Every structure is written in structure tokens, then in C-alpha cells.
Short mmCIF file of C-alpha atoms in Angstrom, two decimals:
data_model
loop_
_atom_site.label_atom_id
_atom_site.label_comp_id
_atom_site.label_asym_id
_atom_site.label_seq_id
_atom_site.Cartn_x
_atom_site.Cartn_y
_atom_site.Cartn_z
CA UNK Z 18 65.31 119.26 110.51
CA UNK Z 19 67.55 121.97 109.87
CA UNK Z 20 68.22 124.22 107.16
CA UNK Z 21 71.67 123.73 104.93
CA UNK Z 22 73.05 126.07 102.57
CA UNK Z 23 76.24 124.93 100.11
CA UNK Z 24 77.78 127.52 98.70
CA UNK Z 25 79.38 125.80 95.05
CA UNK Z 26 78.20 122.46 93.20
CA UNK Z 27 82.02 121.04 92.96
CA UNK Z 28 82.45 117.30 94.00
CA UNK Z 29 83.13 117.90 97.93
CA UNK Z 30 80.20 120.13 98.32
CA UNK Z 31 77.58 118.12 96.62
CA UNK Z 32 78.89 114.82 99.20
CA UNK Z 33 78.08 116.66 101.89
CA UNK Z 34 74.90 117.91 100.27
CA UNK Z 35 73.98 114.04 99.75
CA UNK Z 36 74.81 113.26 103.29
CA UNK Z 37 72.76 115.81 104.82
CA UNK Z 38 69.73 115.33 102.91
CA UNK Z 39 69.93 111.62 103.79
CA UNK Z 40 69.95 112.66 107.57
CA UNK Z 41 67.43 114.16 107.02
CA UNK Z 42 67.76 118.34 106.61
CA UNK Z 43 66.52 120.08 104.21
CA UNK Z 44 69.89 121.28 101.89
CA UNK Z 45 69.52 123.95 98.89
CA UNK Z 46 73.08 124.84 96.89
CA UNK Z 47 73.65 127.54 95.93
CA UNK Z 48 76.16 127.62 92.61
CA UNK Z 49 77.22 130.61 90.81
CA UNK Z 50 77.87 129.29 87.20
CA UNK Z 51 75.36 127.58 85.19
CA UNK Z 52 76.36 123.92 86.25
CA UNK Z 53 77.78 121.44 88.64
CA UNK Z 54 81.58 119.90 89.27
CA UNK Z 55 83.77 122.66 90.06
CA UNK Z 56 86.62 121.67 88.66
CA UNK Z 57 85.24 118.59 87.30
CA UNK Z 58 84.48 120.15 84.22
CA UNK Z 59 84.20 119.47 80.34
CA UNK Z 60 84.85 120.95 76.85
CA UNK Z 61 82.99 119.54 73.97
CA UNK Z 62 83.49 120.56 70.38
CA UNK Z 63 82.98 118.75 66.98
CA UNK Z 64 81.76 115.47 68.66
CA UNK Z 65 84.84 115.33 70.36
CA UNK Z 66 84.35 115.50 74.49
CA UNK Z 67 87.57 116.32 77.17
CA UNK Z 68 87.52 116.27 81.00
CA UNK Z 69 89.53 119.75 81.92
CA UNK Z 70 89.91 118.56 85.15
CA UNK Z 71 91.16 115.12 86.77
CA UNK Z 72 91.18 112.23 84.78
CA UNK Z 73 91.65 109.14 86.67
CA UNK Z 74 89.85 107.94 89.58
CA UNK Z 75 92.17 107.32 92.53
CA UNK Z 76 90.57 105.60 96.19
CA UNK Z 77 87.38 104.75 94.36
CA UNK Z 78 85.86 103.41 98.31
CA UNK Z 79 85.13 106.98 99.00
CA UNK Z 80 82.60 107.07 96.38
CA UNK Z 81 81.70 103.96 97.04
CA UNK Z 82 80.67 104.76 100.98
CA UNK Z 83 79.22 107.80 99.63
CA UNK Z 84 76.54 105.82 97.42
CA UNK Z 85 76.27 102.71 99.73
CA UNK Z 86 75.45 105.72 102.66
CA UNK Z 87 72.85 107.83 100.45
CA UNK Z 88 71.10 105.27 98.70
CA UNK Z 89 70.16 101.82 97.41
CA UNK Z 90 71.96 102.15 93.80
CA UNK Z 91 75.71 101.70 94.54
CA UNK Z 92 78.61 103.57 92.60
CA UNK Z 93 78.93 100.58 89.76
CA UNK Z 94 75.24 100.70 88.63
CA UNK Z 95 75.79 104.78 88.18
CA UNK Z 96 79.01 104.47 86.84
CA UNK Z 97 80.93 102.17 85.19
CA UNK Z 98 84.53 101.95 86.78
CA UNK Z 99 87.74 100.17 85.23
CA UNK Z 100 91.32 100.01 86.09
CA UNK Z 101 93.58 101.38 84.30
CA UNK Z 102 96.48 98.74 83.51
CA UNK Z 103 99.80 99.51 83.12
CA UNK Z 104 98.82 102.45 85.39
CA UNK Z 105 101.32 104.54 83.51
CA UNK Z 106 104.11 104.18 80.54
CA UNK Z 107 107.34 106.60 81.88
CA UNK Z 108 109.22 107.91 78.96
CA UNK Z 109 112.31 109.41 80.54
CA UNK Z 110 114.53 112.23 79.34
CA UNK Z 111 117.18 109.18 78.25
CA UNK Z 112 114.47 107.56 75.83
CA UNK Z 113 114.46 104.41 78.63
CA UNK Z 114 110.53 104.12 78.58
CA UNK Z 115 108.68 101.68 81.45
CA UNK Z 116 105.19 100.46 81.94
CA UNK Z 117 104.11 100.06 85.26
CA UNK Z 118 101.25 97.98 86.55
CA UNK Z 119 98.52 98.90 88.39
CA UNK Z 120 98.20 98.17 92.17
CA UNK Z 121 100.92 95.31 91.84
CA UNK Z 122 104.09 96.24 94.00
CA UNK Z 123 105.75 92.94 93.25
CA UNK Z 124 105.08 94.04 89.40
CA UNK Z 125 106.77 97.51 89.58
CA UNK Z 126 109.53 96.22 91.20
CA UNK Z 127 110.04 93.97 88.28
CA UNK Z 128 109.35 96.18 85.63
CA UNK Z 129 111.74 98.82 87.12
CA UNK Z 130 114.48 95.99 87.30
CA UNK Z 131 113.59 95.14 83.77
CA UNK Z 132 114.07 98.34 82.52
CA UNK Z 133 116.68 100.87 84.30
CA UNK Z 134 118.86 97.33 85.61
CA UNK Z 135 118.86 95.23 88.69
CA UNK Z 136 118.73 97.10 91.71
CA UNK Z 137 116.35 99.47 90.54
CA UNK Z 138 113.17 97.70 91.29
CA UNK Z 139 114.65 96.67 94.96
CA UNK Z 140 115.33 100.75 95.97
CA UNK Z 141 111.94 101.71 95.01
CA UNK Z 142 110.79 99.08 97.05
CA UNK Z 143 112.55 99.87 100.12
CA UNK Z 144 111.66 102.97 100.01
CA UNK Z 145 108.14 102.73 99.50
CA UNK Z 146 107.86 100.43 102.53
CA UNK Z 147 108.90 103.87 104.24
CA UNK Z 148 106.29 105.49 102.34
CA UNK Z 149 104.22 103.02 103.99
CA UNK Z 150 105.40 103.81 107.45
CA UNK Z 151 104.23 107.82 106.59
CA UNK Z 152 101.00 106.42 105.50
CA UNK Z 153 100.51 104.51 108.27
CA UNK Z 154 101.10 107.43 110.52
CA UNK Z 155 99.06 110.05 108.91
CA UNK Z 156 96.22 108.47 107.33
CA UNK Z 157 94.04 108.24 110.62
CA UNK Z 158 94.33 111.80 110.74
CA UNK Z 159 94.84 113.43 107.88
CA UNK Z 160 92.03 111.37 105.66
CA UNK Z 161 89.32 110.55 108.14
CA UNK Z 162 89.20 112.46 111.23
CA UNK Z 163 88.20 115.99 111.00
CA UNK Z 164 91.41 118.41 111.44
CA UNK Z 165 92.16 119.04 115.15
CA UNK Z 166 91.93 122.21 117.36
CA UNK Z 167 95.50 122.14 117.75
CA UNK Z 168 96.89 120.73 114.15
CA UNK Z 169 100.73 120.76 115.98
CA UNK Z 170 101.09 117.37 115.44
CA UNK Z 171 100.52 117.26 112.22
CA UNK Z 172 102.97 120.01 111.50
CA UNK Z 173 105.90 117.28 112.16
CA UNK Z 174 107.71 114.85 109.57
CA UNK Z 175 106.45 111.16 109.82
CA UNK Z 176 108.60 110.20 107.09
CA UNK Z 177 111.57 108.08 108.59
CA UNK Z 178 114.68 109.11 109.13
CA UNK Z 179 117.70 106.82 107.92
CA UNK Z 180 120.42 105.58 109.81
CA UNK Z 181 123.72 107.04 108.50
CA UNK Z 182 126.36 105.05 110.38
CA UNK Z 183 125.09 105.03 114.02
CA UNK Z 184 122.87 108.05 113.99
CA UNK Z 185 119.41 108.34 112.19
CA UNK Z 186 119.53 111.42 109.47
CA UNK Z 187 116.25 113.15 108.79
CA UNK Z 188 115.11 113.96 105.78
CA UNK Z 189 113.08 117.06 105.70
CA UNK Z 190 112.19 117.51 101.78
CA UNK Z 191 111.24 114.70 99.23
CA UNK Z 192 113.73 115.93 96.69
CA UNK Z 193 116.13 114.91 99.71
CA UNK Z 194 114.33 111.56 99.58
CA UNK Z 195 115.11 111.08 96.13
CA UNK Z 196 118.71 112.06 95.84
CA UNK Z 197 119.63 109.89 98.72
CA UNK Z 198 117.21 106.57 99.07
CA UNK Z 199 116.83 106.51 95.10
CA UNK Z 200 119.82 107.56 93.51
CA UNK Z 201 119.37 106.77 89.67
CA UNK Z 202 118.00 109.88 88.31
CA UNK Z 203 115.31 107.93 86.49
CA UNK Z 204 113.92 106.81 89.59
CA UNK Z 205 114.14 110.20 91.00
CA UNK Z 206 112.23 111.81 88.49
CA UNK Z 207 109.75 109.20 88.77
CA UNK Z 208 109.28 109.93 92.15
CA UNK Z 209 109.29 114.10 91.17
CA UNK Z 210 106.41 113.02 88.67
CA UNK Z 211 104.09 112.19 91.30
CA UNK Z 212 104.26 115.29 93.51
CA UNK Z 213 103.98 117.85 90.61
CA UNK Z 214 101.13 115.74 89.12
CA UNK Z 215 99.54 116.33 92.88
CA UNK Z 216 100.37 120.34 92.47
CA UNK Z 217 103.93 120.06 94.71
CA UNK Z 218 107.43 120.86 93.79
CA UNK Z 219 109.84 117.96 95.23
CA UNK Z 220 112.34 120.60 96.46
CA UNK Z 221 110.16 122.12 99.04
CA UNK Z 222 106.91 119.80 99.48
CA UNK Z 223 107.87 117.59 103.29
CA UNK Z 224 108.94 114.35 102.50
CA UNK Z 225 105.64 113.15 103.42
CA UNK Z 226 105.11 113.65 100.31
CA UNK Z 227 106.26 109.84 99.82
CA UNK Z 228 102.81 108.90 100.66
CA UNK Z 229 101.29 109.80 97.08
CA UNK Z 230 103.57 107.53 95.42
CA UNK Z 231 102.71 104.87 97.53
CA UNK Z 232 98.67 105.88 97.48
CA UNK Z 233 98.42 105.29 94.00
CA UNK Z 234 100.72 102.43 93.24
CA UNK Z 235 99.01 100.27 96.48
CA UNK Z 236 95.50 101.30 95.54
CA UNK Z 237 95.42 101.79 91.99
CA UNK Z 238 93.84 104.07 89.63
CA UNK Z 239 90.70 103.89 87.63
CA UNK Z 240 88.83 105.28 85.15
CA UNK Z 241 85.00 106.34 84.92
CA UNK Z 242 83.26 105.61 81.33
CA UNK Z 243 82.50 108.60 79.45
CA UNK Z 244 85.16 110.41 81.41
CA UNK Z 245 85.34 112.03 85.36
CA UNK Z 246 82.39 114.63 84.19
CA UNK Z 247 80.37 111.26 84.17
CA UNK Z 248 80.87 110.92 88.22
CA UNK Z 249 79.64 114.44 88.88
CA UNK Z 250 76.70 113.65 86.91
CA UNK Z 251 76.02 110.31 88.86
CA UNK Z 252 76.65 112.74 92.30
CA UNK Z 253 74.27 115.38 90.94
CA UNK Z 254 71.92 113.13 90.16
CA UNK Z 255 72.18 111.43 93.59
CA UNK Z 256 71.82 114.85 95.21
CA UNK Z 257 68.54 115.44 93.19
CA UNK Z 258 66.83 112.00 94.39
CA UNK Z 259 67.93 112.90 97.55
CA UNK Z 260 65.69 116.16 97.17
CA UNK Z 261 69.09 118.24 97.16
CA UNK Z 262 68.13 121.97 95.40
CA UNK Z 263 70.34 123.16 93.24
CA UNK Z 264 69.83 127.16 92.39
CA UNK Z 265 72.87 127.85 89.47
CA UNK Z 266 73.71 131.41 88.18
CA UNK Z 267 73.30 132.62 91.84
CA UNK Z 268 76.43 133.83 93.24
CA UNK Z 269 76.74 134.51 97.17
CA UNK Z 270 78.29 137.37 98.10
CA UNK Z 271 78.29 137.45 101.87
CA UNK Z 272 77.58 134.51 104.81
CA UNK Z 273 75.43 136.39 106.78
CA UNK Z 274 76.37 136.55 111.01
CA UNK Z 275 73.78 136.98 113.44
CA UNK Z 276 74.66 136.39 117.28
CA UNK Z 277 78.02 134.94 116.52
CA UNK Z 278 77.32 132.36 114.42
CA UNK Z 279 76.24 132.15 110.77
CA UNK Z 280 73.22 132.77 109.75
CA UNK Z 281 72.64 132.24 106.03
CA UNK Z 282 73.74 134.35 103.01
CA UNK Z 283 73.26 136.66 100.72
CA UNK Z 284 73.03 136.70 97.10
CA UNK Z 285 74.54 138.74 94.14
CA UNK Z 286 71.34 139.84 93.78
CA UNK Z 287 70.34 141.24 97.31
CA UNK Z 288 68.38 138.01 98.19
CA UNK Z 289 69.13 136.93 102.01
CA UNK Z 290 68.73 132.85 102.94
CA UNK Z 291 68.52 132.26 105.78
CA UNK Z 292 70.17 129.11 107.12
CA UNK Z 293 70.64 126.92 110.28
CA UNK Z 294 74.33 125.93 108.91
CA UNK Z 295 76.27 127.41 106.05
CA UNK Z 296 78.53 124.52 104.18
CA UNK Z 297 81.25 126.45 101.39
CA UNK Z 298 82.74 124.28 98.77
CA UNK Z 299 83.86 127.76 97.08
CA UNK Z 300 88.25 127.96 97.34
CA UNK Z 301 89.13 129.35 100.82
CA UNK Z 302 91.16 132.13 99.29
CA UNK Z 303 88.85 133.50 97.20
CA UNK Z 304 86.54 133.47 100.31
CA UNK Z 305 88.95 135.95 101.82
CA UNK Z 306 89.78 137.75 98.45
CA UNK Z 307 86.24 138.50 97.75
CA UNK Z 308 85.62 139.28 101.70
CA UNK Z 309 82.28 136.32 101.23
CA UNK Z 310 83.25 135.91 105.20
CA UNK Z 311 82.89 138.93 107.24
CA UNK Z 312 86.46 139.80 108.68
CA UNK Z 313 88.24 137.49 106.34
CA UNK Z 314 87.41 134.70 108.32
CA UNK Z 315 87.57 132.08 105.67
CA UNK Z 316 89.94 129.47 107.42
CA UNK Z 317 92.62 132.50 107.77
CA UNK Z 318 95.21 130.62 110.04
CA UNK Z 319 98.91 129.34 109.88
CA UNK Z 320 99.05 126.52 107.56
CA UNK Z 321 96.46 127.24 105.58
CA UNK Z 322 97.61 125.20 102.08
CA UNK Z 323 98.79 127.56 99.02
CA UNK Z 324 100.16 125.49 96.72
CA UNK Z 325 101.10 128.31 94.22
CA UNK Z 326 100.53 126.03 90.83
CA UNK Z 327 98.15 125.20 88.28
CA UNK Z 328 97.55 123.35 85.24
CA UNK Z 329 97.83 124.14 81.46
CA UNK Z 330 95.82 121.20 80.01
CA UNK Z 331 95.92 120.90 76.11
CA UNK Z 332 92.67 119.41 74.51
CA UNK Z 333 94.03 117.60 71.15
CA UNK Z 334 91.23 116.41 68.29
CA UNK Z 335 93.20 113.85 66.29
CA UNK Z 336 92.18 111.70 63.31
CA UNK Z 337 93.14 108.10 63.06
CA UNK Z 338 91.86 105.58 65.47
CA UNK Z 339 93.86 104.80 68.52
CA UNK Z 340 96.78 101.83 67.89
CA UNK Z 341 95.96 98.86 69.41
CA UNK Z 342 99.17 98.92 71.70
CA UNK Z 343 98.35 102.13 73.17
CA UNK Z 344 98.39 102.78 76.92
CA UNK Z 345 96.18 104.98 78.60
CA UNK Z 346 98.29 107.08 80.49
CA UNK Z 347 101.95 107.99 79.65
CA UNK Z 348 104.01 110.44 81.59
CA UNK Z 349 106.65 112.32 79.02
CA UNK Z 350 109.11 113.49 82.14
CA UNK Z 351 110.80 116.86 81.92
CA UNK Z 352 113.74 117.92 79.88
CA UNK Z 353 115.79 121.11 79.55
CA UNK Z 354 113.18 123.45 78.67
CA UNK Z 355 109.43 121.85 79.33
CA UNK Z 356 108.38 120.19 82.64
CA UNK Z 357 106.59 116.87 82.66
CA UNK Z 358 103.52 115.76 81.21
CA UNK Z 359 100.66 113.59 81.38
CA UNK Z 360 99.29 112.54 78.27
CA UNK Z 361 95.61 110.74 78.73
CA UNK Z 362 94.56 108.70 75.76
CA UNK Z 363 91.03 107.04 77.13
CA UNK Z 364 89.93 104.88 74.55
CA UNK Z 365 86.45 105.97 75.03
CA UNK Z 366 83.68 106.23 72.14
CA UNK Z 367 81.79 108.94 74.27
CA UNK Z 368 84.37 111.24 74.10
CA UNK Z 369 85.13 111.11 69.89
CA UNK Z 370 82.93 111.22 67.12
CA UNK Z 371 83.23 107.72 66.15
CA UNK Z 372 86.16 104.89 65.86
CA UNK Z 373 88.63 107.03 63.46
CA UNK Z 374 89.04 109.66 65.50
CA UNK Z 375 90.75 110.56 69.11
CA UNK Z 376 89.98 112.52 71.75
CA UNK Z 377 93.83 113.08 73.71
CA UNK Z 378 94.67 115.44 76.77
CA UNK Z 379 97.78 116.91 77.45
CA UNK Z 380 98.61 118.18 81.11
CA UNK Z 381 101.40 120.02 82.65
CA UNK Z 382 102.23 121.65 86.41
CA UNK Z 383 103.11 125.38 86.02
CA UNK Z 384 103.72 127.95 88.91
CA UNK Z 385 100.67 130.59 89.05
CA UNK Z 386 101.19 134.50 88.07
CA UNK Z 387 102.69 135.51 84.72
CA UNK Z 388 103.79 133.03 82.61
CA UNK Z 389 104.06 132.00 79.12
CA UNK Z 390 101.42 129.78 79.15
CA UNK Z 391 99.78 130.31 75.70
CA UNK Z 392 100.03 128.59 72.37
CA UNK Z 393 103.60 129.03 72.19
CA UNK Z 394 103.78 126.87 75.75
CA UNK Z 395 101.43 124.46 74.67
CA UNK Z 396 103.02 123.90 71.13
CA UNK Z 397 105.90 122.45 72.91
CA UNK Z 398 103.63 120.42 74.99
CA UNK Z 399 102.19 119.05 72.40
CA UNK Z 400 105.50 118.39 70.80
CA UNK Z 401 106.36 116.40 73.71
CA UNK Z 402 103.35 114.38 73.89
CA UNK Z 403 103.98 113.00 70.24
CA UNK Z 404 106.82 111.09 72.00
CA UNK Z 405 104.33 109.09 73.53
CA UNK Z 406 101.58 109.41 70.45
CA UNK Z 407 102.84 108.12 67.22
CA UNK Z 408 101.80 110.54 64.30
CA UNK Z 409 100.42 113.24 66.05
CA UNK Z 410 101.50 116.34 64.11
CA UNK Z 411 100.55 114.33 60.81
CA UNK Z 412 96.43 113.35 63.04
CA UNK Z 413 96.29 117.29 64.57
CA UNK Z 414 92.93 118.39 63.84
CA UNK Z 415 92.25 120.81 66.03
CA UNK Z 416 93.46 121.90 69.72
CA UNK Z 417 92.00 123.34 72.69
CA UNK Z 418 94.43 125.37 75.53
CA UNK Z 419 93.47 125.83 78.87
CA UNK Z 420 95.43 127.86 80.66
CA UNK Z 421 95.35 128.42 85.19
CA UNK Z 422 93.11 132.10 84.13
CA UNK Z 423 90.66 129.19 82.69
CA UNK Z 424 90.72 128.18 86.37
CA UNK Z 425 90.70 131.16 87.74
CA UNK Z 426 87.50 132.00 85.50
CA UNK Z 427 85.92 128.59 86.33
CA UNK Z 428 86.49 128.21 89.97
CA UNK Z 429 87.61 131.95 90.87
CA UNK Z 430 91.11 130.73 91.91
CA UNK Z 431 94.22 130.17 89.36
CA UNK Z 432 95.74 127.45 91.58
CA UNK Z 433 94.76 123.97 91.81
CA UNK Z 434 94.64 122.34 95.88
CA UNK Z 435 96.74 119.61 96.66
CA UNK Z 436 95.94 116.71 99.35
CA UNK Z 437 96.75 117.60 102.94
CA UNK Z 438 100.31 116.82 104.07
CA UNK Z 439 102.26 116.59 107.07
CA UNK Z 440 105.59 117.85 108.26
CA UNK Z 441 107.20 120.73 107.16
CA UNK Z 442 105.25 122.98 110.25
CA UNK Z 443 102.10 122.49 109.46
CA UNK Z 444 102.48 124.75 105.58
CA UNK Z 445 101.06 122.08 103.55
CA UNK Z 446 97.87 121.96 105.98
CA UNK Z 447 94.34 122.97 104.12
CA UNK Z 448 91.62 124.80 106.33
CA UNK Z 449 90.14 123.10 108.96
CA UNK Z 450 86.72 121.73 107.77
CA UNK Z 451 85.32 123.49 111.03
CA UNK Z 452 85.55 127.46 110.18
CA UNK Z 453 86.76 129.76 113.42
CA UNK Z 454 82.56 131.66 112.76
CA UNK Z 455 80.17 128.69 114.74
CA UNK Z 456 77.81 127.29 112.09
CA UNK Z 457 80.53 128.13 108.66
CA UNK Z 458 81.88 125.00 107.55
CA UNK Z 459 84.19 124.26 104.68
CA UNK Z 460 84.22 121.03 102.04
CA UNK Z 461 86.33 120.39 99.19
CA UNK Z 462 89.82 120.50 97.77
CA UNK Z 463 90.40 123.99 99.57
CA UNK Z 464 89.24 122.31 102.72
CA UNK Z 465 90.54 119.30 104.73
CA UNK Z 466 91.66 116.88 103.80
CA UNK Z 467 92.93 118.68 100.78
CA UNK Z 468 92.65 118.35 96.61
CA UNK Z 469 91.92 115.78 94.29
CA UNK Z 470 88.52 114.09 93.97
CA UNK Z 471 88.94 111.33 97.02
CA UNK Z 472 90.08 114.07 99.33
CA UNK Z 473 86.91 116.37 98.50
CA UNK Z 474 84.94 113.50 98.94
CA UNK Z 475 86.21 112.71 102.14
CA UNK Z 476 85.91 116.24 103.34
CA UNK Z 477 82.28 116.40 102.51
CA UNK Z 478 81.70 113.10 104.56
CA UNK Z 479 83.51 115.03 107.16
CA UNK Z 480 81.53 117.78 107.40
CA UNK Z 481 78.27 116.24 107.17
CA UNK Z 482 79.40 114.32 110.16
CA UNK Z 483 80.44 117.27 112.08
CA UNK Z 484 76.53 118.71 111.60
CA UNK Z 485 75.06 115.93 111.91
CA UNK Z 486 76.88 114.44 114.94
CA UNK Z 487 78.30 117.57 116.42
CA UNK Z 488 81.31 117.66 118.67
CA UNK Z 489 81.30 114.00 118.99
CA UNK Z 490 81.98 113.25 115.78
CA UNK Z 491 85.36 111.49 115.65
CA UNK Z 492 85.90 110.31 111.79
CA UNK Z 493 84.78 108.55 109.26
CA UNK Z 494 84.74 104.24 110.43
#
């Protein structure tokens, strides 16, 4: 049995918690706020209840594996999953609006014929069979095999290149994709929607990029009763049957090296633990900001991910119940002076006081440093949101901003990860999962295989494999 210490409580760190305990070791995490889910977070007020962070549920199977491999309860008797159909209304800068089903290619196809003409539907399908073709390529190794030595391969484009006249022309960005596979700018932006929901700007993320598109609109998305903060819960509470200790308030400060490899940590407050393996869910950058990892060893190697972008998410306490028609998600795409957003309209009783009131978010990408991201940002938001919700200046009780220095407060890092992608040499890589100081390893969005909540799951399934199997470990099965 060995000793584990997790540095953070966020989603990625607390699967490989579960993991390890199950094998056996004895795990302790250590988190330096005064709860669990990293980013997973929530702000409550008035009887009204918001998830700051994600809220949908894409690849549900990881948690799934993760409760089928760390206990006899699986995921649906802790939480109660449902998908989210249409997947998403698209209100586009013209006024054309489109609802798009969830998991049903046959169905998008249709409903993009339906509403932006014939031929619509049929380009988006074409190309998404390419998406398919990256997928196919990269999924292997960039979802369930731990990141290799030599990440080279991964570094090139597996998106394919189309034949213009007798010779094959690559395409090296996916704004590229869209302006010549997709054509109508509709369909562009709806393919630009995806990548900055994921954190990405189209004009420089690879045109791997394709594959999110395709990840969600194959697998579906879904949506956890009393909101994402519900899942943490269910993964805390797995941790704690498991016999997982959880010490909050307790920052660490240092991983402690002894002999080359490391040897535990110390505390904020002078403690040392000593430890057979170190796991960090904390961001890899603020690792090496705050110097946590002697030498700035945090993962400090080409093609470690910066994605440069955050989120300003607008909490909005409306009165009025939800109309009957309404859809759950509906993406308001940009226009001359506001980027797109997400507006999230769960119809939830856990997260409002009672049936005549609303709980709605609002959520934009924005680019990191200075910005004006305050109310005056958020007031235009919100005035872009009440395209999609009917009434809402006349139902605005209250609002709520959160701004990327809320993140930066929360998780110590403004930005928010995006999944691992190939192409574009290797830049849109996250840190390996195995850290370059023997017995350091990193889980969670910062961390291969990259952001969102199936990623970090994935990675913490990686690394407990990696302890628990060693250098045979080849993947997840």
C-alpha cells in the first residue's frame, strides 16, 4: 500500500483519488479552499442556485466506468442523467433560428436543410464524416492512452486534406475548414460556436478542431439534476466511501524532492507529508507561477496547452415561470460588437425558489488580460440573451457577473483548459500526465487529455493507471 497525495479536489483529481483508493493505497487530498469541484462550482442566493462552471454533461461513459470501477452504486443511482433534446436552438446574426437534435446526424442534417435551404444539411454532413476521419485518428491517443515520450506525432494534422482538382489541399486551421467545406456563413459560425464554447478561436485552433463538433453531435449531451455541482457531490461522496481524506483550507506550497523523485509536500503552514506518489489536479501554470515544483518543473515543455481565454458567465434571477416551449440550451451567435453566447435555461426546481421563478445562465468566450468585462460587458450579454428569453428585461430580478479574475480567484488561473488537440506542432498539447520529476503526476483539465469534465475524468483514470500499473500501463480498454 502506498501513500497518495492530491494536490486540489476538482473533478480529475478526485477520479484518480477514487481509483487509487479502490486499488488499494491509502490517498489523502489536499485542497486549498473550503470545498470540492474546482471549477465545478456554484453560486446560490435568494433560493435561486447556478453552476459557474460547465453545464452540460458531454461523454457521460467516463463517469460511468468511473462508478462501475470504484463501486457497486453506478452513476444513475447517484445521479440522475437526461438528455438534453434539441441539443441546442442557433439564433444567427440574420434572425434564421434552428433547433438541432441531440445525437441524431440524420436529424441535423434535416433540420439544417429545413432551415438555411437544401444543401445545407448535406455540407455539414460531408464534412463531419471528415470530422469523423480526425476522430478516428486521434481518439486512441489523445483520450485513452497516456501522452507519449515523444508527443511528435501528435503534433501533425489528421484532419483530411481535400482534393482541389488533382492535388489534395491541406487545411491547416478550422476557420479554413469553414470558409471552404461550409461556405454559408450560418454554417460557418455554427461550426465557430463550437470551438470558442471549448475555449479556441477558429482562426488559429488546427483543424482538428472538427472533432468537437462531431463529439457532441454523435454522442450527445446531457444534463445532471440539480445541476453539474450535483456530479461533484456524487464523486466526493464516492471518494469518502472509498476512505478518500479530504483536508480543505490547506494550501501546498512546495512538492517536496528527495533522491530525485518526489517525496511529499509541504503545506502553507510549514507542515511536510510525506508521500510515496504526489498526484496535482492544481492548473500546470500556476504550478510554475507559484514555483509549487522545484525548478519550474510543472509539465514545462513545448506544447504545453495555453489557451489564453476565459469565461464571463452571467447568473440571471428572473420571475415568471419558464414557457412551456422553451429549450434548454440556445446559442445567440456573435454580431458586430458581442461574441456568442450560451444561454442555459435548465428547467430545474433545485435551482429556483419554486415554479414562478427562473434560474438562467449566460456564458461568453473572452481573451484573458484586461478587458471590459464588467457590468457594462455583461449588460450587453444579457441584452443578447433576451433574444432567446422572451421578457427578460420586464422578469430581471437580480444578476450575478462572473468575470475570468472569479477564476483566477477560484482556481488560481484566469484561463479556462481546453481538450487536447492535434496538429498545429504539437501547441494545443496539455502536459503530459507523467511529470519530467519521477513520482509527480498531473490530472485534470491542465493535464492530458485536456479541459472539460470527460477529459479530466479521463486523465484521472490515466493516472491512476500509470501508479497503479506502472510503465506497462497502455490506456484505458
Amino acid at each position: 500500500m502506498a501513500r497518495i497525495v492530491v494536490i486540489g479536489a476538482g473533478l480529475g483529481a478526485m477520479a484518480a483519488a477514487a481509483r487509487l483508493a479502490v486499488a488499494g493505497h491509502a490517498v489523502t487530498v489536499y485542497e486549498k479552499t473550503s470545498t470540492y469541484g474546482g471549477a465545478v462550482g456554484r453560486f446560490e442566493r435568494d433560493g435561486f442556485a447556478f453552476d459557474t462552471g460547465p453545464g452540460l454533461l458531454h461523454l457521460p461513459a467516463v463517469y460511468r466506468d468511473l462508478f462501475v470501477k470504484t463501486g457497486k452504486e453506478p452513476l444513475e443511482e447517484c445521479v440522475a442523467l437526461t438528455q438534453v433534446d434539441p441539443a441546442a436552438r442557433h439564433v444567427f446574426a440574420d434572425g434564421t433560428r434552428v433547433d438541432l437534435p441531440n445525437a441524431s446526424r440524420a436529424g441535423t442534417v434535416a433540420a439544417l436543410d429545413a432551415a438555411l435551404g437544401a444543401g445545407a444539411g448535406e455540407r455539414w454532413g460531408d464534412f463531419l464524416v471528415r470530422a469523423r476521419e480526425a476522430w478516428d485518428r486521434t481518439r486512441r491517443p489523445l483520450l485513452e492512452e497516456p501522452q507519449p515520450a515523444d508527443p511528435a506525432p501528435l503534433a501533425r494534422e489528421p484532419y483530411p486534406a481535400l482534393k482541389a482538382g488533382l492535388l489534395r489541399r491541406p487545411t491547416t486551421t478550422l476557420a479554413q475548414v469553414g470558409a471552404r467545406e461550409l461556405r454559408d456563413p450560418r454554417l460557418v459560425a455554427l461550426l465557430d460556436s463550437y470551438a470558442w464554447s471549448y475555449g479556441f478561436d477558429p482562426a488559429t485552433a488546427p483543424a482538428s478542431a472538427a472533432v468537437l463538433p462531431y463529439m457532441e453531435q454523435t454522442f450527445g449531451s446531457w444534463y445532471v439534476a440539480g445541476g453539474l455541482r450535483a456530479l461533484a457531490d456524487a464523486v466526493y461522496e464516492r471518494c469518502r466511501k472509498r476512505r478518500v481524506e479530504f483536508v480543505f483550507d490547506a494550501p501546498v506550497v512546495e512538492v517536496v524532492e528527495k533522491d530525485g523523485r518526489a517525496a511529499g509536500v509541504r503545506l502553507a503552514g510549514g507542515e511536510t507529508v510525506e508521500a510515496d506518489h504526489v498526484v496535482s489536479g492544481a492548473p500546470v501554470p500556476a504550478l510554475r507561477r507559484d514555483q509549487v515544483v522545484a525548478g519550474g518543473r510543472g509539465g514545462d515543455r513545448p506544447g504545453d496547452q495555453a489557451p489564453g481565454t476565459g469565461r464571463v458567465t452571467v447568473c440571471l434571477a428572473l420571475r415568471g415561470a419558464r414557457e412551456a416551449d422553451a429549450v434548454h440550451r440556445t446559442v445567440v451567435h456573435a454580431s458586430a460588437d458581442l461574441p456568442t453566447v450560451t444561454v442555459l435555461r435548465p428547467d430545474d426546481p433545485a435551482l429556483r425558489p419554486d415554479g414562478a421563478y427562473e434560474s438562467v445562465t449566460v456564458t461568453a468566450t473572452v481573451r484573458t488580460g484586461p478587458g471590459p468585462y464588467g457590468e457594462s460587458f455583461a449588460g450587453r450579454m444579457v441584452e443578447a440573451a433576451g433574444r432567446a428569453v422572451p421578457g427578460l428585461a420586464d422578469r430581471l430580478l437580480w444578476r450575478h457577473v462572473r468575470t475570468p479574475d472569479d477564476t483566477l480567484h477560484d482556481t488560481g488561473v484566469a484561463e479556462v483548459p481546453g481538450p487536447a488537440l492535434a496538429g498545429a506542432g504539437g501547441r494545443y498539447l496539455p502536459a503530459a500526465n507523467v511529470s519530467p520529476l519521477t513520482g509527480l503526476h498531473f490530472a485534470g483539465g491542465w493535464a492530458h487529455p485536456g479541459g472539460g469534465l470527460a477529459h479530466a475524468g479521463m486523465s484521472g483514470a490515466l493516472v491512476a493507471g500509470l501508479i497503479v500499473e506502472g510503465a506497462d500501463f497502455r490506456g484505458s480498454q
